[in-house]
Short mmCIF file of C-alpha atoms and ligand atoms in Angstrom, two decimals:
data_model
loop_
_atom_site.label_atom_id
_atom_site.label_comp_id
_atom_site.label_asym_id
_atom_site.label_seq_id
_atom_site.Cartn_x
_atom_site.Cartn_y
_atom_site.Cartn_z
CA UNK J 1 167.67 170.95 -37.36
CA UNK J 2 167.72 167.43 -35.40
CA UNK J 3 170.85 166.59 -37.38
CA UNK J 4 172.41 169.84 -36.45
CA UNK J 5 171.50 169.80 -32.97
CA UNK J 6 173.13 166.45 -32.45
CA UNK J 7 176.87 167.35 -34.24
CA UNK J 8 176.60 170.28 -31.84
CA UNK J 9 175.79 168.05 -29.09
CA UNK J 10 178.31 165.67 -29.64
CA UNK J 11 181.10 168.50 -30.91
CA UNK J 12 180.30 170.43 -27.15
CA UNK J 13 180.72 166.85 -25.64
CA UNK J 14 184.20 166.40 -27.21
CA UNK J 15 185.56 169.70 -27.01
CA UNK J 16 184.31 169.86 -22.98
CA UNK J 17 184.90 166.35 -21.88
CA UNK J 18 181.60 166.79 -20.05
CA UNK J 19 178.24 165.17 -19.91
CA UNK J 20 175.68 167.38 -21.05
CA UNK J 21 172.56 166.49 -20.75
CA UNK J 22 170.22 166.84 -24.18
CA UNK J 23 168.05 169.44 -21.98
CA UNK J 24 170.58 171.79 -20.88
CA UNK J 25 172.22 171.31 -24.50
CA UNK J 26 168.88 172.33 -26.12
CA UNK J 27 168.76 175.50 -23.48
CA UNK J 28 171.95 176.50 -23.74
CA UNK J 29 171.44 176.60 -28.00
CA UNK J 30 168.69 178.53 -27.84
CA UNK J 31 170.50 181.15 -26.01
CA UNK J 32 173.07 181.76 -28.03
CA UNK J 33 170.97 180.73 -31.17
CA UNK J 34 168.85 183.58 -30.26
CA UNK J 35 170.62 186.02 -27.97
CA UNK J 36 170.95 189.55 -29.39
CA UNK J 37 172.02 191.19 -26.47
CA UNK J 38 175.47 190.66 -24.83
CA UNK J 39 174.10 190.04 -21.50
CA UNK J 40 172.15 186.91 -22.57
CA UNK J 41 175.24 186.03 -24.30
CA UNK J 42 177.19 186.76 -21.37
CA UNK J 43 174.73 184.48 -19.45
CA UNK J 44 175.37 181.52 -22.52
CA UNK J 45 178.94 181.93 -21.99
CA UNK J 46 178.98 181.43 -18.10
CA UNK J 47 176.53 178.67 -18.38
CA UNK J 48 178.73 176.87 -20.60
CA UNK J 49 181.80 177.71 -18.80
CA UNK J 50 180.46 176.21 -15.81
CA UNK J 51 179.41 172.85 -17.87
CA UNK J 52 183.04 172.85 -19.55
CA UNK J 53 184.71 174.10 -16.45
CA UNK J 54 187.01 170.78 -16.13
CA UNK J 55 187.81 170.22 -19.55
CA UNK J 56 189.72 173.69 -19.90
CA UNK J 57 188.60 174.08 -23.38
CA UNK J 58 186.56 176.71 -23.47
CA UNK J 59 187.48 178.44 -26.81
CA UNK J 60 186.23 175.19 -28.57
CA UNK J 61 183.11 175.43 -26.93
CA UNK J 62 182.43 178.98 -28.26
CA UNK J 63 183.56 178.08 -31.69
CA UNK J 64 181.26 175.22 -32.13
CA UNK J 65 178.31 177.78 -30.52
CA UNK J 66 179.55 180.21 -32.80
CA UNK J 67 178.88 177.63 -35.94
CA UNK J 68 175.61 176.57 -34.62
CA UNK J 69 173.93 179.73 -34.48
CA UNK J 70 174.30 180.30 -37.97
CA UNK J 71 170.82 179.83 -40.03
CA UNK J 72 168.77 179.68 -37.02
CA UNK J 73 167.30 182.67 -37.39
CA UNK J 74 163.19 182.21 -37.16
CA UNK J 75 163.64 178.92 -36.22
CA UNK J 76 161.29 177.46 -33.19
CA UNK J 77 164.31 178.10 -30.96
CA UNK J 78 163.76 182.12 -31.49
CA UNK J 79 160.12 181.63 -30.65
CA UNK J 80 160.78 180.25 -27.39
CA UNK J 81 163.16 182.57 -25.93
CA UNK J 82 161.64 184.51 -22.94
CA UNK J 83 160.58 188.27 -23.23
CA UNK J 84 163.14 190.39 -21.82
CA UNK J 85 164.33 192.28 -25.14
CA UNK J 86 162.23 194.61 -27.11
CA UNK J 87 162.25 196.44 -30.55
CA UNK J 88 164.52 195.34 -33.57
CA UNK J 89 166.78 197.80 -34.79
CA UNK J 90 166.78 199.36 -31.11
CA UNK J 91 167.37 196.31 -29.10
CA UNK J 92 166.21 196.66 -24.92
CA UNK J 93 167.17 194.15 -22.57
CA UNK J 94 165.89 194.67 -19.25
CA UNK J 95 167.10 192.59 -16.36
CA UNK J 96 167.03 192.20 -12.54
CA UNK J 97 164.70 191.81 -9.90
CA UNK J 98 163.29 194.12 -6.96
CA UNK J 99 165.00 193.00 -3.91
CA UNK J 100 168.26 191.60 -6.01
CA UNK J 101 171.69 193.25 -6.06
CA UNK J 102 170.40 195.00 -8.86
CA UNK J 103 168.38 196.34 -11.93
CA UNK J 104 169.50 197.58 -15.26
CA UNK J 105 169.27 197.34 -19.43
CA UNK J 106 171.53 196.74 -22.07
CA UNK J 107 170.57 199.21 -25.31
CA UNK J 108 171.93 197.38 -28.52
CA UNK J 109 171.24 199.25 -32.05
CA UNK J 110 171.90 203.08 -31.02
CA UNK J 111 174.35 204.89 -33.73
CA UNK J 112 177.70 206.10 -32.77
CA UNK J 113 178.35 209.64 -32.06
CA UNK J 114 175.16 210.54 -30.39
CA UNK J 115 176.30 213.30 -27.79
CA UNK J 116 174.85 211.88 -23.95
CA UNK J 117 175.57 212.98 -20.62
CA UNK J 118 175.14 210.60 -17.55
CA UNK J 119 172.86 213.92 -16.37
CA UNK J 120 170.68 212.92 -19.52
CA UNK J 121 170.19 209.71 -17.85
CA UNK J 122 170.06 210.59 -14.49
CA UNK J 123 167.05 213.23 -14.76
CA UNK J 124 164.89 210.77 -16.23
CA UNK J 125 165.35 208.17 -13.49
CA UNK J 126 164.98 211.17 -11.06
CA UNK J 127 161.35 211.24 -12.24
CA UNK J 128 160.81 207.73 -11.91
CA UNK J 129 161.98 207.11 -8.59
CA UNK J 130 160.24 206.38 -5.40
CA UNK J 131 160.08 207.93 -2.03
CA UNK J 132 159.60 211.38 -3.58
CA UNK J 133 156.33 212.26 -2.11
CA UNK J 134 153.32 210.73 0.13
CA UNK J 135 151.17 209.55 -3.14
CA UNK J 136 154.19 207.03 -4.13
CA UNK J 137 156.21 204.06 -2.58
CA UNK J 138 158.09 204.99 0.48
CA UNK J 139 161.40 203.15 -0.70
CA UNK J 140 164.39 205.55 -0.29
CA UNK J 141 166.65 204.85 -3.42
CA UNK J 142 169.19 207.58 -4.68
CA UNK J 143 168.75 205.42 -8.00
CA UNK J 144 172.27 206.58 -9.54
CA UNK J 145 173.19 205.29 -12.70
CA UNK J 146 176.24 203.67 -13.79
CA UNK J 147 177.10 203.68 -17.28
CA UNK J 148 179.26 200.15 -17.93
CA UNK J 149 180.08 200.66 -21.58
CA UNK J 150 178.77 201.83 -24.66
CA UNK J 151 179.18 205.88 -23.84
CA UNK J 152 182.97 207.27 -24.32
CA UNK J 153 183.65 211.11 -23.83
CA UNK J 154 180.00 211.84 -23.57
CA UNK J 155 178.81 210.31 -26.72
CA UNK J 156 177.85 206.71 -27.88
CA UNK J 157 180.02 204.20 -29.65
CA UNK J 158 177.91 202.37 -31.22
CA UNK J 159 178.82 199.56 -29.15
CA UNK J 160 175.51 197.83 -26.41
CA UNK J 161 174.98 200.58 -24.06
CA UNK J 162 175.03 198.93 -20.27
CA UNK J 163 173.66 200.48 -17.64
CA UNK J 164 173.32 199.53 -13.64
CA UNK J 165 171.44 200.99 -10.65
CA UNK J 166 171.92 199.31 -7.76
CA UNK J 167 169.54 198.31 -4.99
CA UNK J 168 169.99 199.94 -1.97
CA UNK J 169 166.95 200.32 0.56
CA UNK J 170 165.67 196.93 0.02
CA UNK J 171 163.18 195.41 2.59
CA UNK J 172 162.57 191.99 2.33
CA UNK J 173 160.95 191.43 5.72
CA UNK J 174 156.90 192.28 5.22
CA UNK J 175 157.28 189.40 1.70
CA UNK J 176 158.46 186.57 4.28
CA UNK J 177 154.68 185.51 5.87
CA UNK J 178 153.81 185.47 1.78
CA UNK J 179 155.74 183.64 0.36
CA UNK J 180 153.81 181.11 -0.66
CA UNK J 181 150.49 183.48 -0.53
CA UNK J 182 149.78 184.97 -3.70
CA UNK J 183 148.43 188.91 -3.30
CA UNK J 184 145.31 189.31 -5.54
CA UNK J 185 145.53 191.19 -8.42
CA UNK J 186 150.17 190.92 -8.44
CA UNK J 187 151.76 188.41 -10.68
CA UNK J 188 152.73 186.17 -7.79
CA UNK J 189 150.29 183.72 -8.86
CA UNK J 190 150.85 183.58 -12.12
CA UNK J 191 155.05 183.60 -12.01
CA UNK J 192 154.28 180.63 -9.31
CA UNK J 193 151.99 178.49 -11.96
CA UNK J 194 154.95 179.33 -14.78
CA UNK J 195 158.12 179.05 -13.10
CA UNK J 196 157.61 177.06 -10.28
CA UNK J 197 160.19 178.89 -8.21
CA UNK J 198 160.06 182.50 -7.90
CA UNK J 199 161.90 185.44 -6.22
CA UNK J 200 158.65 186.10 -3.71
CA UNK J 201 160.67 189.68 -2.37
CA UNK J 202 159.04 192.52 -3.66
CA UNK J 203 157.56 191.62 -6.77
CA UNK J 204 161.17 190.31 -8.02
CA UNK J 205 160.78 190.73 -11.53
CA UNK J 206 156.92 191.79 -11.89
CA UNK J 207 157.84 194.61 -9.33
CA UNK J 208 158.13 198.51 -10.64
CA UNK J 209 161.90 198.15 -10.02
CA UNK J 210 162.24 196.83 -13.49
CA UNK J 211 161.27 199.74 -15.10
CA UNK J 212 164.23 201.41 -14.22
CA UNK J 213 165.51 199.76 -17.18
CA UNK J 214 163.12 200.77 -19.45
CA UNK J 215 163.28 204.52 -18.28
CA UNK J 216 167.08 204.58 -18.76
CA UNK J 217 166.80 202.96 -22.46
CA UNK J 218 164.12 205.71 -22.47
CA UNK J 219 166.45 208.62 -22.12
CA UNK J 220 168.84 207.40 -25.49
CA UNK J 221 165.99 206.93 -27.51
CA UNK J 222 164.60 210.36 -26.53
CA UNK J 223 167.84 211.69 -26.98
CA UNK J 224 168.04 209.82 -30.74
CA UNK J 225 164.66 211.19 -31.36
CA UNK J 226 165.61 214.69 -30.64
CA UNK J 227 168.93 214.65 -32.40
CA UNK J 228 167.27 213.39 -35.58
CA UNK J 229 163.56 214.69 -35.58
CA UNK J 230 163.36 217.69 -32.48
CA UNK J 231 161.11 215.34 -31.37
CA UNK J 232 159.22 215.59 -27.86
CA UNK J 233 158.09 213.28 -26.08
CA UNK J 234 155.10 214.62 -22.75
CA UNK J 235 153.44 212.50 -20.73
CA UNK J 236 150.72 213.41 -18.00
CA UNK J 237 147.64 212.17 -15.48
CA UNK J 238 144.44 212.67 -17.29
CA UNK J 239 142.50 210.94 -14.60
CA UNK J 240 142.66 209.82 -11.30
CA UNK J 241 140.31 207.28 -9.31
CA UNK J 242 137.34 208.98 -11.92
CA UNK J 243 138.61 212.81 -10.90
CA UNK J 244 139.23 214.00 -14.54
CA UNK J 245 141.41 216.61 -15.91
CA UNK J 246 140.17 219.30 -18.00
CA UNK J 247 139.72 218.43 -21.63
CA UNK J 248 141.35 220.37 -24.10
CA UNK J 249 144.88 221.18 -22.13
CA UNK J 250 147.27 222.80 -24.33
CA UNK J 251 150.51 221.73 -25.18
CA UNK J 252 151.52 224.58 -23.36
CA UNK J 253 149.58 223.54 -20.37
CA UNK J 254 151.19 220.28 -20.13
CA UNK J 255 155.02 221.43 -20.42
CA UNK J 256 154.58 224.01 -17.63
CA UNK J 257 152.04 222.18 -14.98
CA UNK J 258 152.42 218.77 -15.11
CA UNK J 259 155.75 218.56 -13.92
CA UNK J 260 155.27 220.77 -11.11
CA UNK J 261 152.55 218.42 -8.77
CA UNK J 262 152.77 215.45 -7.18
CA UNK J 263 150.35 213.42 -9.65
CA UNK J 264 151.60 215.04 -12.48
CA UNK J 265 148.30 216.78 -14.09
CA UNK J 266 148.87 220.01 -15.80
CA UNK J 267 145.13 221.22 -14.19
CA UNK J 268 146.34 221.86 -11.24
CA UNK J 269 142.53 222.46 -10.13
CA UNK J 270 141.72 218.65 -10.79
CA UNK J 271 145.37 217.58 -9.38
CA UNK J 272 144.54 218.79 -6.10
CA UNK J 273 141.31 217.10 -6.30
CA UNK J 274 142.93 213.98 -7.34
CA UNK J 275 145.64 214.02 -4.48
CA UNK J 276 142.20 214.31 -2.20
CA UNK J 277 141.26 210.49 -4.00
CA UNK J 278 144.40 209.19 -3.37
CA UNK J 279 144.76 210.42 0.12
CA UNK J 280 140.99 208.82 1.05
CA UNK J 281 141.63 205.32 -0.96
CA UNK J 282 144.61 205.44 1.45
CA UNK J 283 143.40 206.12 4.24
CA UNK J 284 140.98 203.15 4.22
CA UNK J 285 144.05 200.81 3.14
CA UNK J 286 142.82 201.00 -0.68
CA UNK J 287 144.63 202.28 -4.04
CA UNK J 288 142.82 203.84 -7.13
CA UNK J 289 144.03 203.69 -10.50
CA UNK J 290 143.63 206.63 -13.56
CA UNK J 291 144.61 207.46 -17.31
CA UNK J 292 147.95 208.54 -18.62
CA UNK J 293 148.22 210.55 -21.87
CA UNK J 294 151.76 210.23 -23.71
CA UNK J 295 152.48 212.79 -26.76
CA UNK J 296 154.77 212.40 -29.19
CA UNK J 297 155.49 215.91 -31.01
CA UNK J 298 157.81 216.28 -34.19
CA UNK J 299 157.38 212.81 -35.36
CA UNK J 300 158.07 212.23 -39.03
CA UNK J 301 155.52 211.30 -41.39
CA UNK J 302 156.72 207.25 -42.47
CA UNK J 303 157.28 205.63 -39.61
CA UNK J 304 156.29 201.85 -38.91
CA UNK J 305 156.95 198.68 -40.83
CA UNK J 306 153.38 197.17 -42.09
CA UNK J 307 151.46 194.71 -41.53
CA UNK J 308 152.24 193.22 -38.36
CA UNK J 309 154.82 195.36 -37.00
CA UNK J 310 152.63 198.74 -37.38
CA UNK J 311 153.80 201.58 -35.37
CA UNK J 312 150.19 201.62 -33.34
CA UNK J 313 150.70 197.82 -32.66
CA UNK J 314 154.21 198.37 -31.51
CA UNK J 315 153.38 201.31 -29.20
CA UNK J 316 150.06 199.06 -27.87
CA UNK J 317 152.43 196.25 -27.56
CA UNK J 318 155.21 198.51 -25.59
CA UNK J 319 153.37 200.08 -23.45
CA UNK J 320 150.75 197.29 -22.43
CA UNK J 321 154.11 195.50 -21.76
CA UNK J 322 154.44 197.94 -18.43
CA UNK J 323 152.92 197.06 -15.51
CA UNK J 324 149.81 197.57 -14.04
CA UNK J 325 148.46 198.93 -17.53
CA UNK J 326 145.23 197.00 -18.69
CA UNK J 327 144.31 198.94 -21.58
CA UNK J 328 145.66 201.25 -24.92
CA UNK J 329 144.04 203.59 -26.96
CA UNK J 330 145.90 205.61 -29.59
CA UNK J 331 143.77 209.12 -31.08
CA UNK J 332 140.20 208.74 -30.61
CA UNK J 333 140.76 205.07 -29.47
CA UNK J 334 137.51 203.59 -27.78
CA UNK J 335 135.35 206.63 -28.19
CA UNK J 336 135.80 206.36 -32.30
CA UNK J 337 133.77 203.40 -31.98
CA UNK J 338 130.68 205.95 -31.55
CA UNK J 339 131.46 208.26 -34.20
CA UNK J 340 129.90 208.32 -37.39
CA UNK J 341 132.77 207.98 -39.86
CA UNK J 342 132.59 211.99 -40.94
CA UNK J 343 133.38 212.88 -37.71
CA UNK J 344 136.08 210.45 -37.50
CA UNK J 345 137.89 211.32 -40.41
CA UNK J 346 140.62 213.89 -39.95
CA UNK J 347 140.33 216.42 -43.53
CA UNK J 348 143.45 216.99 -45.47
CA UNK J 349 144.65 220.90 -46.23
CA UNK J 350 147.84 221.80 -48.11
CA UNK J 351 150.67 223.98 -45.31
CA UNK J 352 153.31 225.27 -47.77
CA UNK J 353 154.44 222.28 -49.42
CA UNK J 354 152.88 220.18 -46.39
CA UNK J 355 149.81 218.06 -46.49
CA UNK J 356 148.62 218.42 -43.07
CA UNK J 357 145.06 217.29 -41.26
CA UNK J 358 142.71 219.64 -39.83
CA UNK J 359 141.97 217.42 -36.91
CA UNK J 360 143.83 214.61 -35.31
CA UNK J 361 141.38 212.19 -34.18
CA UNK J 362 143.68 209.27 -35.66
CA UNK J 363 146.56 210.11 -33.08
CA UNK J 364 149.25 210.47 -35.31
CA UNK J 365 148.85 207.38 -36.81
CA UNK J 366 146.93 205.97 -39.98
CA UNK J 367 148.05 202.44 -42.09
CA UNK J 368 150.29 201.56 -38.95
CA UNK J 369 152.65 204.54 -40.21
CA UNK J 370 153.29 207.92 -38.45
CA UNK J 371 150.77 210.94 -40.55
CA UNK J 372 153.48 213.55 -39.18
CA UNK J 373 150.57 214.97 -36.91
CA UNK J 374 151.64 214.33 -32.83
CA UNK J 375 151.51 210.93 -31.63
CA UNK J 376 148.99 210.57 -29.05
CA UNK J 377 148.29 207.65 -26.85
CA UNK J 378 146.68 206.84 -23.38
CA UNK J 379 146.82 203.86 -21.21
CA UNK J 380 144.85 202.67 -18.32
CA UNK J 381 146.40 202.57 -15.54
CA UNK J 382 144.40 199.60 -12.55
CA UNK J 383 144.42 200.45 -9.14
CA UNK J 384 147.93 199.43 -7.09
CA UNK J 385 147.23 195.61 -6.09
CA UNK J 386 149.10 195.69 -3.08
CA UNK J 387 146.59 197.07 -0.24
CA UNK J 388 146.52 196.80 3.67
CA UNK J 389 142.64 195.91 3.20
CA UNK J 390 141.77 192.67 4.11
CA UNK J 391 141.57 190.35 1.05
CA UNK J 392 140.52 186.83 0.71
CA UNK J 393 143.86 184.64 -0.68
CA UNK J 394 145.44 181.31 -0.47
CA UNK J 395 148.22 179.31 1.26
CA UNK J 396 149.31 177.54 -1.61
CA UNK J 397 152.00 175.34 0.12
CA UNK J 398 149.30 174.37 3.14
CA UNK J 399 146.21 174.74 -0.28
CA UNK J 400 144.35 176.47 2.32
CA UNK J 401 142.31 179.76 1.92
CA UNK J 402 143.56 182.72 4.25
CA UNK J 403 143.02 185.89 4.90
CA UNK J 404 145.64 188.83 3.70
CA UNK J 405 146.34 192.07 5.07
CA UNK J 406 149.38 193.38 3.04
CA UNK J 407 152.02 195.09 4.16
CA UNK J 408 155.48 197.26 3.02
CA UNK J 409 155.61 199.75 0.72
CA UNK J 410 153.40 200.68 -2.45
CA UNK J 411 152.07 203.08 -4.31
CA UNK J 412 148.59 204.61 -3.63
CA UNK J 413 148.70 205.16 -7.38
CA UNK J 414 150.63 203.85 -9.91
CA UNK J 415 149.75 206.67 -12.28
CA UNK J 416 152.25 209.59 -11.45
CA UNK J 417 155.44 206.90 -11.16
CA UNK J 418 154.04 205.40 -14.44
CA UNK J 419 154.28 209.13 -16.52
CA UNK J 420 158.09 208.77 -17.05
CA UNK J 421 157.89 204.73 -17.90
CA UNK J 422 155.35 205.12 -20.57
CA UNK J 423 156.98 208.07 -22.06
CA UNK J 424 160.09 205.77 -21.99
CA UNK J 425 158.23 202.65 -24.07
CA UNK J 426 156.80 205.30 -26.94
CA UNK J 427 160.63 206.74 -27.27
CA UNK J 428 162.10 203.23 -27.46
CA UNK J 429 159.19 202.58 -30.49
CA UNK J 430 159.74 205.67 -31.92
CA UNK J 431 163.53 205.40 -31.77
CA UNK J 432 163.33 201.44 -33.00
CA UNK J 433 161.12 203.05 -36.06
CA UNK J 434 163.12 205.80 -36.99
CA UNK J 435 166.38 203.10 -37.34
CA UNK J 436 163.93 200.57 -39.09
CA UNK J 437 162.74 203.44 -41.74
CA UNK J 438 165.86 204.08 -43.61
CA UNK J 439 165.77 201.05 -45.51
CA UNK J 440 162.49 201.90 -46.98
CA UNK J 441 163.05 203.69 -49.86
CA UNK J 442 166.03 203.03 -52.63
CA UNK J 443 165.94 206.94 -52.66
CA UNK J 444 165.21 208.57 -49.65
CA UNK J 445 164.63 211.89 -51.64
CA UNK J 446 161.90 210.71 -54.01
C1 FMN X 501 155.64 202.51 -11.90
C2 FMN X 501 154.92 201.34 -11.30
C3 FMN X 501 154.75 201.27 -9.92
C4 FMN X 501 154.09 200.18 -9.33
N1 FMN X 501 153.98 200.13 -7.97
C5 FMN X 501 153.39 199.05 -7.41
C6 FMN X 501 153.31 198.93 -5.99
O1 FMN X 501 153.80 199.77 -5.25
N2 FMN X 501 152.68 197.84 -5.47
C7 FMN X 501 152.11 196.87 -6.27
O2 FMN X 501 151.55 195.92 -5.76
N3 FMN X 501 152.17 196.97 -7.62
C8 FMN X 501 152.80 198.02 -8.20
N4 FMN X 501 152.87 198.11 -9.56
C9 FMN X 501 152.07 197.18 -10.37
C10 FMN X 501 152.63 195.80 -10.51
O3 FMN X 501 153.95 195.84 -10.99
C11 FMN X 501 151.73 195.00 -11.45
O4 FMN X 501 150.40 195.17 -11.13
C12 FMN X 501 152.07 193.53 -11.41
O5 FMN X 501 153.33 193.32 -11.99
C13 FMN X 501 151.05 192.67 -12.14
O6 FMN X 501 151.02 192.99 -13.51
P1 FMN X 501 149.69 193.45 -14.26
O7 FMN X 501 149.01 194.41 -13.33
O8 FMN X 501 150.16 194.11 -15.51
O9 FMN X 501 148.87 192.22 -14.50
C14 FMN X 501 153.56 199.16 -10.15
C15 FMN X 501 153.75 199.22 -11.55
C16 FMN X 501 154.44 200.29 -12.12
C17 FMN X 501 154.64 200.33 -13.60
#
C-alpha cells in the first residue's frame, strides 16, 4: 500500500503542480478510498480542488483518485473513516450541525421506482420536531424538507436520495459563556478531548438536530418496508421518570393512543401521570428520562447476515447510535436473564403452512435472523443533560472548576421526541436487511 500511496502522491503532485503535504495526501485518500456516499465524495472533490486550484488540472486529479481507490476496500484506510454513514446495502449519511446553515442525509442503496411523496417525508419530521408542546424544546422550526435529487415524479431513481432542512430559529447566544465549559452529562467534553476544536452552539453535531437526518432516511426505508413486506413500524413511551405504562397494551392500543398525547403513551391514564413527572423535574430545573418500545410488525422470517452483522446487533448498534440512549434490549432482553430456560423458550405450532411461536419472548429475533414473529425492541432513554440546576463543571481554557447553571432550550424529556428517531434507526436496519437478503439463497423459492 506504501508503494501505492507514494505513485499517487507523486501522480497528484504532477498533475496539480501543488505541494501536498503527505498528511493531507493520506486524508484526502482515505476519503475517496472509502467514501460511499456522494457527499463525502463531494467533500474529496472540493478539498482537492482547493489543493489543485492553481494548476487548472483538475480532471487529472480525479483520474488518478479514481485509480487509487481501486483494491482498497478493507484496507486500514476504511477503518479509520469517521462514523457518519450507516447500513450496507442501505447506505445513511447524516450531516450538519445544530446551529449551522443546516442538517440533512444522503440515502444511497434504495431501488428505483419506489412511489414517495415529499408528504411521506414531511409527516415523519412533523413528529420529530420541536416546539410542539411544553414537555419538548422550545425551538420554533417549520422543519420543511427539501428533496435535492434522487426522487423524480414522486418515485425514486435509484440514484443517492439528498435531502435538506434548513436551520431557521437558531439561538446561539445562552452557548457563548460555555464555550469552553463542558455541561455534565453532553458530549462537549468528550468532542473537546477528540477534536480539539468544536462547534460549542447547541450541541453542533451531538445535538438532537442531527436526527433529522436519520428520521427522513427513516421515512424511505419505512416506505421500502411497506412496499415489499406491509410492514409496520410503532413506537411508544413505556415509562417515564419510573411512572410506567400498563403492561400488556395491545397493538391496537398503541396505533390509536399513543399518537394522540404529548409523551406519546397509548395509557393515557399513566401519560397524564407521566406529564405530572415531567412538569415537577421541571419545575425544579431537572429532566427525567424513561423507556421507549419500537415494534416492528410484518417482518419476514430471514432477515440478518450472521455472525457479526446479526439483525439484533445491527438494531442494538442503530439505535444505541441515537442520542441520549444508554441501553438496548430486544424481546425479553434483561429480564430473560431470570427466567428459567422453559419459560424462555417461545414453543413452535404449525398456522396453515406456517411455523409460528406461541409466545414471543425472543422479540422477533433468534440466530441474529428475523423468526417472522414482530420485532420488538426498547431502549433507555437518560434524563436530558442540559438542566438550569446548578452543577459543578470546569473552565477548561482558565482549568478552573465553576459552577453551571444552564440555560436555552431543552427537552424536559427526551423520550416523546426520541419515538419517531428510534422508529427511524429499526426501519433503516430493517430496510438495509431486506436489500442484504436477496443474495442469500441461489433459489429464492426453495
Ligand atoms: C430527540 C433528542 C432530543 C434531545 N434533546 C436534548 C436537549 O434538549 N438537551 C440536551 O442537553 N440533550 C438533548 N439530547 C441528548 C443529547 O443529544 C445527548 O445526551 C448528547 O449528545 C450526549 O450523548 P449521550 O447521551 O448518548 O452520551 C437529545 C437527544 C435526542 C435523541
Amino acid at each position: 500500500m506504501k508503494a501505492r500511496l507514494k505513485s499517487v502522491r507523486e501522480a497528484l503532485e504532477e498533475a496539480s503542480n501543488t505541494l501536498i503535504s503527505r498528511k493531507r495526501m493520506l486524508f484526502s485518500t482515505s476519503f475517496a478510498t472509502t467514501a460511499s456516499s456522494p457527499l463525502l465524495a463531494t467533500t474529496e472533490t472540493l478539498t482537492l480542488l482547493k489543493y489543485s486550484k492553481r494548476s487548472r488540472t483538475f480532471p487529472a486529479v480525479t483520474a488518478v483518485m479514481a485509480d487509487c481507490t481501486k483494491g482498497f476496500k478493507g484496507s486500514r484506510l476504511k477503518k479509520k473513516m469517521p462514523g457518519n454513514s450507516f447500513g450496507e446495502a442501505f447506505r445513511v449519511t447524516t450531516w450538519g450541525e445544530s446551529h449551522g446553515r443546516a442538517v440533512g442525509v444522503v440515502v444511497d442503496g434504495c431501488p428505483a421506482g419506489l412511489e414517495i411523496t415529499k408528504e411521506d417525508i414531511q409527516s415523519e419530521l412533523d413528529r420529530r420536531k420541536p416546539g410542539k408542546s411544553e414537555f419538548v424544546s422550545a425551538r420554533k422550526e417549520g422543519d420543511e424538507v427539501e428533496i435535492l435529487s434522487g426522487i423524480f415524479q414522486g418515485r425514486t431513481l435509484g440514484t443517492p436520495i439528498s435531502m435538506l432542512v434548513w436551520n431557521r430559529d437558531v439561538d446561539s447566544k445562552p452557548y457563548e459563556p460555555m464555550k469552553s465549559i463542558p455541561r455534565p452529562g453532553h458530549a462537549d467534553i468528550t468532542y473537546t478531548l477528540k477534536y480539539g476544536f468544536r462547534d460549542y452552539r447547541g450541541g453542533g453535531r451531538a445535538s438532537a438536530r442531527e436526527t433529522v437526518g436519520r428520521v427522513a432516511a427513516g421515512a424511505i426505508a419505512k416506505r421500502l418496508l411497506a412496499a415489499l413486506y406491509n410492514t409496520e413500524i410503532l413506537g411508544h413511551v413505556v415509562e417515564i421518570g419510573g411512572v410506567r405504562a400498563r403492561e400488556g397494551l395491545s397493538v391496537e392500543e398503541i396505533r390509536r393512543n399513543a399518537e394522540r398525547n404529548a409523551v406519546r403513551c397509548a395509557d393515557l391514564n399513566a401519560a397524564r401521570k407521566m406529564e405530572e413527572r415531567i412538569r415537577e423535574a421541571k419545575a425544579s430545573g431537572d429532566s427525567v428520562g424513561g423507556i421507549v418500545e419500537v415494534i416492528a410488525l410484518n417482518v419476514p422470517a430471514g432477515l440478518g447476515e450472521p455472525v457479526f452483522d446479526k439483525l439484533d446487533a445491527d438494531i442494538a448498534k442503530a439505535l444505541m447510535s441515537i442520542g441520549a440512549v444508554k441501553g438496548v434490549e430486544i424481546g425479553a432482553g434483561f429480564q430473560s436473564a431470570r427466567m428459567l430456560g422453559s419459560e424462555m423458550n417461545d414453543e413452535f405450532f404449525i398456522n396453515g403452512k406456517k411455523v409460528r411461536m406461541k409466545t414471543n419472548r425472543a422479540g422477533g429475533i433468534l440466530g441474529g435472523i428475523s423468526t417472522g414473529e414482530p420485532i420488538v425492541c426498547r431502549i433507555a432513554v437518560k434524563p436530558t443533560p442540559s438542566i438550569s440546576k446548578k452543577q459543578q463543571s470546569v473552565d477548561i481554557e482558565r482549568m478552573e472548576e465553576v459552577e453551571l447553571s444552564i440555560k436555552g432550550r431543552h427537552d424536559p424529556c427526551i423520550c416523546p421526541r426520541i419515538v419517531p428517531v428510534a422508529e427511524a434507526m429499526l426501519a433503516i436496519v430493517l430496510a438495509d436487511h431486506a436489500l442484504r437478503a436477496r443474495n442469500a439463497r441461489l433459489n429464492a423459492k426453495e
